[in-house]
Amino acid sequence: MLKGRNLIDPMDFTLEELEEVFQLADKIIENPAKYSKVCEGKLLATLFYEPSTRTRLSFEAAMLRLGGRVLGFSDANSSSVAKGESLGDTIRTVGCYADIIAIRHPKEGSARVASMYSQIPVINAGDGGHQHPTQTLTDLLTIRNVKGEFSNHVIGLCGDLKFGRTVHSLVKALSRYKNNKFILISPDELKIPDYIKEEILKKNNTEFEEVERLEDVIDQLDILYMTRVQKERFFNEAEYIRLKDSYILDAQKMRMAKEDMIILHPLPRVNEIATEIDSDPRAYYFKQAKFGMYVRMALISKLLGVC
Amino acid sequence: MLKGRNLIDPMDFTLEELEEVFQLADKIIENPAKYSKVCEGKLLATLFYEPSTRTRLSFEAAMLRLGGRVLGFSDANSSSVAKGESLGDTIRTVGCYADIIAIRHPKEGSARVASMYSQIPVINAGDGGHQHPTQTLTDLLTIRNVKGEFSNHVIGLCGDLKFGRTVHSLVKALSRYKNNKFILISPDELKIPDYIKEEILKKNNTEFEEVERLEDVIDQLDILYMTRVQKERFFNEAEYIRLKDSYILDAQKMRMAKEDMIILHPLPRVNEIATEIDSDPRAYYFKQAKFGMYVRMALISKLLGVC
Amino acid sequence: MLKGRNLIDPMDFTLEELEEVFQLADKIIENPAKYSKVCEGKLLATLFYEPSTRTRLSFEAAMLRLGGRVLGFSDANSSSVAKGESLGDTIRTVGCYADIIAIRHPKEGSARVASMYSQIPVINAGDGGHQHPTQTLTDLLTIRNVKGEFSNHVIGLCGDLKFGRTVHSLVKALSRYKNNKFILISPDELKIPDYIKEEILKKNNTEFEEVERLEDVIDQLDILYMTRVQKERFFNEAEYIRLKDSYILDAQKMRMAKEDMIILHPLPRVNEIATEIDSDPRAYYFKQAKFGMYVRMALISKLLGVC
């Protein structure tokens, strides 16, 4: 039963609970009109203590397409809520007005704190560099719908694997399924943290390999998850110049990739995927945004207990 | 008849008109579903020339829960309306789009000016330190629903009674009812203004008493209305240190209070109510926020003439 | 067929297509209730990269009064969309959430760029000093409804005719109809650009005349379109002092005007129309705002193909 629950960490849900969300998402994709009024009379509060237009619009579109309504704020600066009041008090007040909360906050752990004070379900829409569970659900629903299953994939994660929270969450999530192999593609400075390797990958007996250059492994991949590599993250300029092109996906590299490899990206992208790839049928990063809306529709419906 | 009227000052309404609003609020509380579409097709414009997230969300939730819709702005800085255009022109334009306006403005008297130019009802959502009539309606509905009547109460007002507009409005409002007694609890620097004593309390033959320390009188109170005391308001540090704890409500003081005393607060609170009190059944300040939404639902419905 | 089309430049539509929009607007004005649900289930995204409250509220009111819903942002500063992401990527993402986009952007040509990347209809809500087609549609619908036709008018355009994009668009639009005459009233520094005279007025054989003072010609006008003259635009102070009163419409000048001359203004006005004129039955600038909402209702319905 997901009714009344919170989603703070992508691992809060069991595989069965995730499956429940994805199955509802599938039904919504198949027949959106059938679900266009299931949240009638329900209010979503979007409490965005830092701006994140993409995420906010995705949540709002999800609620509106379910027939619900939305209120909230998009920036704490133009919000009196932030001034002097504790998060707990704000949450208790908003709980008087709304039926469900999506909260974005720059401080790690704040979504969990919010859920402790809330009488209504709380969804973490990003708390600092910590968690962003609906992005993980988005990634998973895309993989499930395009690839048909969560198992038996070779997944390339490319770019900044050190700081990228979406990457960490995706590793955790996909390690719960059988027979996946990760190829971790990053410069030495931006390798995935040790605790992910030790406590997640090895504990789950998930195969993985660490490499430095995308071109060396792209031909093996079923799924390529791209993230941005910021120049400032490198130790020195020479190293950056030597490697930067390895983390830019272009038509030349795509010629080496499998016919059915899919490209994912949490967006926004800067230049790590050349725009010449946008029309490649293997580019799924914009379709992914649509799956993001659908998975939020399913999630909201489940937490509100209307479906 | 409240249809087409404005609410600028809490005293704009007669006791009978207030009663009309509260009775509708009661019906809405009893059966919200019955009222979930009464404002279908109606638009509320929330014109917030200064941010006040709590008040804005309360208005928006109220309108959305009546089936109406909302448009507006939450901050004049990100609004072109503020640039060079007179308030009258803005109001006349917004009157072309919406059916009712809730306006928040830093300048005293601006809501009254707005109502003079408006073809549609205007609700004052706070004009500087002047008036905030829907907060008063919120306070009244809470007292009415929890205490059953507006008469025969000993009401303690505690904290900054000099600058607190919600306190002034509440004194005015409750002085219209019989057999209430006010105990005004504040440091000397922050005593209630003379005009309130002379023109309101004495004129209405309402009993009152001025004291310095909450602990001395808390046992007599039926209602305790807390407000914040800001350090900057004190004449000197020594005085502040001597008195500050008298204006903080904690479990120790609550042990002296009546079993059925209720605690109100306009929120946001800072530290004037210790969080240990939040779970005390006499703490009504969060429930008050819910009454605030309901009373706005009733008010909007009445001014639009849909109920 | 307007379904699926964009509106970037007011000249994008043929006269027949414009007529289609205006006829629908008329039907909506006659019976708004009939159209109050035609956009049920549809989402409008208002992407305002610079604030323009008036235009944004008009679009939002239009969509809400059609039963549709709205999401978006009112200011790029509080929007993460603006950070580093290309306009094309933003548009493709928003296209996953919404059914139609209204975009306001400080950069000329950006609305056209947006439409090139969009899978859903895009309406230009103003791109820098370039185009603002729904203002032109507003002006046209007002003229059509008050004057009954687009032909046979003497139209005075008064004020800053050099930089005023709404004026340029109106000249282009009305030059497509027969037997209109323009009287262009401006100081020498702010005369209408030569290309408008050469490529629009002369090519269409539209009669025009350039004068310096409103009082000299006001008695000939059927329509007076006022715009603001900013002091900074003048070459020198003496010239400004000599002329400024010529561009302020007051009761004295109105006494010389025809009984059925109508005054239009794109708003906001500053002081170029004295407030004493507001109650003159010939003042149509606030009613114009209402026509603005209706024409946007018609436009949105047509581009979505729901009417």
PDB file of N, CA, C and O in Angstrom, chain C residues 17-38:
ATOM      1  N   GLU C  17      -7.582  34.073 -42.173  1.00  0.00           N
ATOM      2  CA  GLU C  17      -7.273  33.422 -40.891  1.00  0.00           C
ATOM      3  C   GLU C  17      -7.541  34.368 -39.718  1.00  0.00           C
ATOM      4  O   GLU C  17      -8.091  33.958 -38.687  1.00  0.00           O
ATOM      5  N   LEU C  18      -7.167  35.630 -39.879  1.00  0.00           N
ATOM      6  CA  LEU C  18      -7.477  36.609 -38.840  1.00  0.00           C
ATOM      7  C   LEU C  18      -8.989  36.678 -38.620  1.00  0.00           C
ATOM      8  O   LEU C  18      -9.475  36.676 -37.489  1.00  0.00           O
ATOM      9  N   GLU C  19      -9.710  36.724 -39.715  1.00  0.00           N
ATOM     10  CA  GLU C  19     -11.169  36.804 -39.645  1.00  0.00           C
ATOM     11  C   GLU C  19     -11.735  35.612 -38.861  1.00  0.00           C
ATOM     12  O   GLU C  19     -12.668  35.762 -38.065  1.00  0.00           O
ATOM     13  N   GLU C  20     -11.152  34.461 -39.108  1.00  0.00           N
ATOM     14  CA  GLU C  20     -11.568  33.250 -38.388  1.00  0.00           C
ATOM     15  C   GLU C  20     -11.405  33.424 -36.869  1.00  0.00           C
ATOM     16  O   GLU C  20     -12.283  33.063 -36.084  1.00  0.00           O
ATOM     17  N   VAL C  21     -10.266  33.982 -36.473  1.00  0.00           N
ATOM     18  CA  VAL C  21     -10.013  34.229 -35.055  1.00  0.00           C
ATOM     19  C   VAL C  21     -11.014  35.239 -34.500  1.00  0.00           C
ATOM     20  O   VAL C  21     -11.616  35.032 -33.445  1.00  0.00           O
ATOM     21  N   PHE C  22     -11.224  36.339 -35.247  1.00  0.00           N
ATOM     22  CA  PHE C  22     -12.108  37.393 -34.740  1.00  0.00           C
ATOM     23  C   PHE C  22     -13.550  36.903 -34.642  1.00  0.00           C
ATOM     24  O   PHE C  22     -14.269  37.262 -33.724  1.00  0.00           O
ATOM     25  N   GLN C  23     -13.960  36.088 -35.593  1.00  0.00           N
ATOM     26  CA  GLN C  23     -15.337  35.572 -35.542  1.00  0.00           C
ATOM     27  C   GLN C  23     -15.534  34.662 -34.334  1.00  0.00           C
ATOM     28  O   GLN C  23     -16.578  34.698 -33.681  1.00  0.00           O
ATOM     29  N   LEU C  24     -14.514  33.866 -34.039  1.00  0.00           N
ATOM     30  CA  LEU C  24     -14.618  33.035 -32.845  1.00  0.00           C
ATOM     31  C   LEU C  24     -14.629  33.914 -31.587  1.00  0.00           C
ATOM     32  O   LEU C  24     -15.401  33.670 -30.652  1.00  0.00           O
ATOM     33  N   ALA C  25     -13.794  34.953 -31.582  1.00  0.00           N
ATOM     34  CA  ALA C  25     -13.785  35.878 -30.433  1.00  0.00           C
ATOM     35  C   ALA C  25     -15.181  36.465 -30.219  1.00  0.00           C
ATOM     36  O   ALA C  25     -15.658  36.557 -29.085  1.00  0.00           O
ATOM     37  N   ASP C  26     -15.819  36.846 -31.287  1.00  0.00           N
ATOM     38  CA  ASP C  26     -17.175  37.400 -31.174  1.00  0.00           C
ATOM     39  C   ASP C  26     -18.143  36.411 -30.545  1.00  0.00           C
ATOM     40  O   ASP C  26     -18.952  36.769 -29.699  1.00  0.00           O
ATOM     41  N   LYS C  27     -18.040  35.177 -30.974  1.00  0.00           N
ATOM     42  CA  LYS C  27     -18.929  34.142 -30.408  1.00  0.00           C
ATOM     43  C   LYS C  27     -18.647  33.942 -28.919  1.00  0.00           C
ATOM     44  O   LYS C  27     -19.560  33.720 -28.140  1.00  0.00           O
ATOM     45  N   ILE C  28     -17.385  33.991 -28.569  1.00  0.00           N
ATOM     46  CA  ILE C  28     -17.025  33.831 -27.151  1.00  0.00           C
ATOM     47  C   ILE C  28     -17.570  35.005 -26.342  1.00  0.00           C
ATOM     48  O   ILE C  28     -18.124  34.822 -25.256  1.00  0.00           O
ATOM     49  N   ILE C  29     -17.426  36.215 -26.865  1.00  0.00           N
ATOM     50  CA  ILE C  29     -17.935  37.409 -26.173  1.00  0.00           C
ATOM     51  C   ILE C  29     -19.445  37.293 -25.958  1.00  0.00           C
ATOM     52  O   ILE C  29     -19.962  37.627 -24.892  1.00  0.00           O
ATOM     53  N   GLU C  30     -20.124  36.795 -26.975  1.00  0.00           N
ATOM     54  CA  GLU C  30     -21.585  36.659 -26.907  1.00  0.00           C
ATOM     55  C   GLU C  30     -22.029  35.649 -25.867  1.00  0.00           C
ATOM     56  O   GLU C  30     -23.031  35.822 -25.188  1.00  0.00           O
ATOM     57  N   ASN C  31     -21.282  34.544 -25.774  1.00  0.00           N
ATOM     58  CA  ASN C  31     -21.705  33.453 -24.908  1.00  0.00           C
ATOM     59  C   ASN C  31     -20.496  32.745 -24.279  1.00  0.00           C
ATOM     60  O   ASN C  31     -20.166  31.615 -24.653  1.00  0.00           O
ATOM     61  N   PRO C  32     -19.854  33.396 -23.335  1.00  0.00           N
ATOM     62  CA  PRO C  32     -18.619  32.822 -22.757  1.00  0.00           C
ATOM     63  C   PRO C  32     -18.850  31.458 -22.111  1.00  0.00           C
ATOM     64  O   PRO C  32     -17.982  30.585 -22.173  1.00  0.00           O
ATOM     65  N   ALA C  33     -20.002  31.275 -21.510  1.00  0.00           N
ATOM     66  CA  ALA C  33     -20.281  30.011 -20.818  1.00  0.00           C
ATOM     67  C   ALA C  33     -20.158  28.825 -21.761  1.00  0.00           C
ATOM     68  O   ALA C  33     -19.688  27.751 -21.387  1.00  0.00           O
ATOM     69  N   LYS C  34     -20.557  29.038 -23.014  1.00  0.00           N
ATOM     70  CA  LYS C  34     -20.518  27.960 -24.008  1.00  0.00           C
ATOM     71  C   LYS C  34     -19.092  27.473 -24.251  1.00  0.00           C
ATOM     72  O   LYS C  34     -18.873  26.333 -24.653  1.00  0.00           O
ATOM     73  N   TYR C  35     -18.118  28.347 -24.017  1.00  0.00           N
ATOM     74  CA  TYR C  35     -16.730  28.007 -24.311  1.00  0.00           C
ATOM     75  C   TYR C  35     -15.911  27.718 -23.052  1.00  0.00           C
ATOM     76  O   TYR C  35     -14.700  27.559 -23.118  1.00  0.00           O
ATOM     77  N   SER C  36     -16.590  27.656 -21.910  1.00  0.00           N
ATOM     78  CA  SER C  36     -15.853  27.591 -20.639  1.00  0.00           C
ATOM     79  C   SER C  36     -15.202  26.238 -20.376  1.00  0.00           C
ATOM     80  O   SER C  36     -14.488  26.073 -19.388  1.00  0.00           O
ATOM     81  N   LYS C  37     -15.425  25.274 -21.245  1.00  0.00           N
ATOM     82  CA  LYS C  37     -14.768  23.973 -21.039  1.00  0.00           C
ATOM     83  C   LYS C  37     -14.102  23.412 -22.290  1.00  0.00           C
ATOM     84  O   LYS C  37     -13.659  22.260 -22.285  1.00  0.00           O
ATOM     85  N   VAL C  38     -14.027  24.226 -23.335  1.00  0.00           N
ATOM     86  CA  VAL C  38     -13.486  23.676 -24.593  1.00  0.00           C
ATOM     87  C   VAL C  38     -12.021  23.266 -24.489  1.00  0.00           C
ATOM     88  O   VAL C  38     -11.560  22.442 -25.276  1.00  0.00           O
TER      89      VAL C  38
END
